[in-house]
């Protein structure tokens, strides 16, 4: 599985040093968690800090925007180093507008990601699958690191994976929230392509070993 390491767990003052440590690990993406204080209560850095993250880590960026006003802000995230740009289904009320944002992201040669909160059903977003490259399934309520994986997300992931296979679709399935080494093999067996690691990696006593363990999960 692909591993995307979250910027969320360390305090902002320690982020640069955490990113430097991640550089030596076999990580595929830096998962940049962007929070605006409205869509979720917490606030983090925004687009202005992405060049620094990329300069420090040299690892492709997987940007997860948990914010309102998506149509105004998303162009600022189409930057050098950003390989995946994910916006929330729930943050854009006008679904035609959502489609055009996803198409615009793709047209800039960036993978368009759509994130869904735990209570959003898969059937609701099915009409949007042809517009996306990545479906980010949230397995905790967005907002903070260190929460417990919501077990009934498993059946939603199963449904998504079956649908993808039956219809020969090729979007990636990314799972975000509470992922650890106990869950990873199960997620991989369901067809999950990519997991976000927050607290599990940040608190690990042997990050290199733990990353290896998860990336070989089948
Ligand atoms: C939650 C964020 C996640 C989170 C992951 O709102 O989107 O990326 O930081 O952290 P863990 O793995 O600790 O749940
Ligand atoms: Zn995230």
GROMACS .gro file of N, CA, C and O and ligand atoms in nm, residues 6 8 31-35 62-66 88 136 138 174 176-177 196, ligand 2:
model
   77
    6UNK      N    1   0.083   1.213   0.757
    6UNK     CA    2   0.009   1.337   0.786
    6UNK      C    3   0.095   1.441   0.856
    6UNK      O    4   0.176   1.410   0.944
    8UNK      N    5  -0.041   1.650   1.044
    8UNK     CA    6  -0.126   1.691   1.155
    8UNK      C    7  -0.071   1.668   1.296
    8UNK      O    8  -0.086   1.755   1.382
   31UNK      N    9   0.092   1.393   0.352
   31UNK     CA   10  -0.051   1.425   0.356
   31UNK      C   11  -0.067   1.558   0.431
   31UNK      O   12  -0.053   1.563   0.553
   32UNK      N   13  -0.090   1.665   0.355
   32UNK     CA   14  -0.100   1.798   0.415
   32UNK      C   15  -0.244   1.824   0.458
   32UNK      O   16  -0.332   1.843   0.373
   33UNK      N   17  -0.268   1.819   0.587
   33UNK     CA   18  -0.403   1.843   0.640
   33UNK      C   19  -0.425   1.992   0.658
   33UNK      O   20  -0.361   2.056   0.742
   34UNK      N   21  -0.517   2.046   0.578
   34UNK     CA   22  -0.546   2.190   0.582
   34UNK      C   23  -0.681   2.210   0.650
   34UNK      O   24  -0.783   2.156   0.604
   35UNK      N   25  -0.683   2.287   0.758
   35UNK     CA   26  -0.808   2.312   0.831
   35UNK      C   27  -0.827   2.462   0.846
   35UNK      O   28  -0.733   2.534   0.880
   62UNK      N   29   0.018   1.528  -0.094
   62UNK     CA   30  -0.119   1.478  -0.102
   62UNK      C   31  -0.198   1.573  -0.013
   62UNK      O   32  -0.194   1.561   0.110
   63UNK      N   33  -0.263   1.671  -0.074
   63UNK     CA   34  -0.323   1.780   0.003
   63UNK      C   35  -0.470   1.752   0.032
   63UNK      O   36  -0.549   1.728  -0.060
   64UNK      N   37  -0.506   1.755   0.159
   64UNK     CA   38  -0.643   1.727   0.203
   64UNK      C   39  -0.700   1.857   0.260
   64UNK      O   40  -0.665   1.897   0.371
   65UNK      N   41  -0.787   1.921   0.181
   65UNK     CA   42  -0.839   2.052   0.221
   65UNK      C   43  -0.970   2.036   0.297
   65UNK      O   44  -1.073   1.999   0.239
   66UNK      N   45  -0.966   2.063   0.427
   66UNK     CA   46  -1.087   2.061   0.509
   66UNK      C   47  -1.126   2.207   0.534
   66UNK      O   48  -1.087   2.268   0.634
   88UNK      N   49  -1.348   1.835   0.000
   88UNK     CA   50  -1.459   1.761   0.061
   88UNK      C   51  -1.589   1.775  -0.017
   88UNK      O   52  -1.630   1.885  -0.052
  136UNK      N   53  -1.108   0.969  -0.110
  136UNK     CA   54  -1.053   0.965   0.025
  136UNK      C   55  -1.168   0.935   0.123
  136UNK      O   56  -1.261   1.016   0.138
  138UNK      N   57  -1.293   0.899   0.481
  138UNK     CA   58  -1.257   0.936   0.618
  138UNK      C   59  -1.309   0.831   0.715
  138UNK      O   60  -1.428   0.799   0.714
  174UNK      N   61  -0.822   0.587  -0.083
  174UNK     CA   62  -0.733   0.631   0.025
  174UNK      C   63  -0.815   0.634   0.154
  174UNK      O   64  -0.928   0.681   0.154
  176UNK      N   65  -0.830   0.754   0.558
  176UNK     CA   66  -0.770   0.856   0.644
  176UNK      C   67  -0.838   0.859   0.781
  176UNK      O   68  -0.955   0.891   0.791
  177UNK      N   69  -0.761   0.826   0.884
  177UNK     CA   70  -0.810   0.840   1.020
  177UNK      C   71  -0.795   0.714   1.103
  177UNK      O   72  -0.856   0.611   1.073
  196UNK      N   73  -0.341   0.697   0.518
  196UNK     CA   74  -0.279   0.812   0.584
  196UNK      C   75  -0.233   0.767   0.722
  196UNK      O   76  -0.307   0.698   0.793
  220LIG    ZN1   77  -0.637   1.407   0.628
   0.00000   0.00000   0.00000
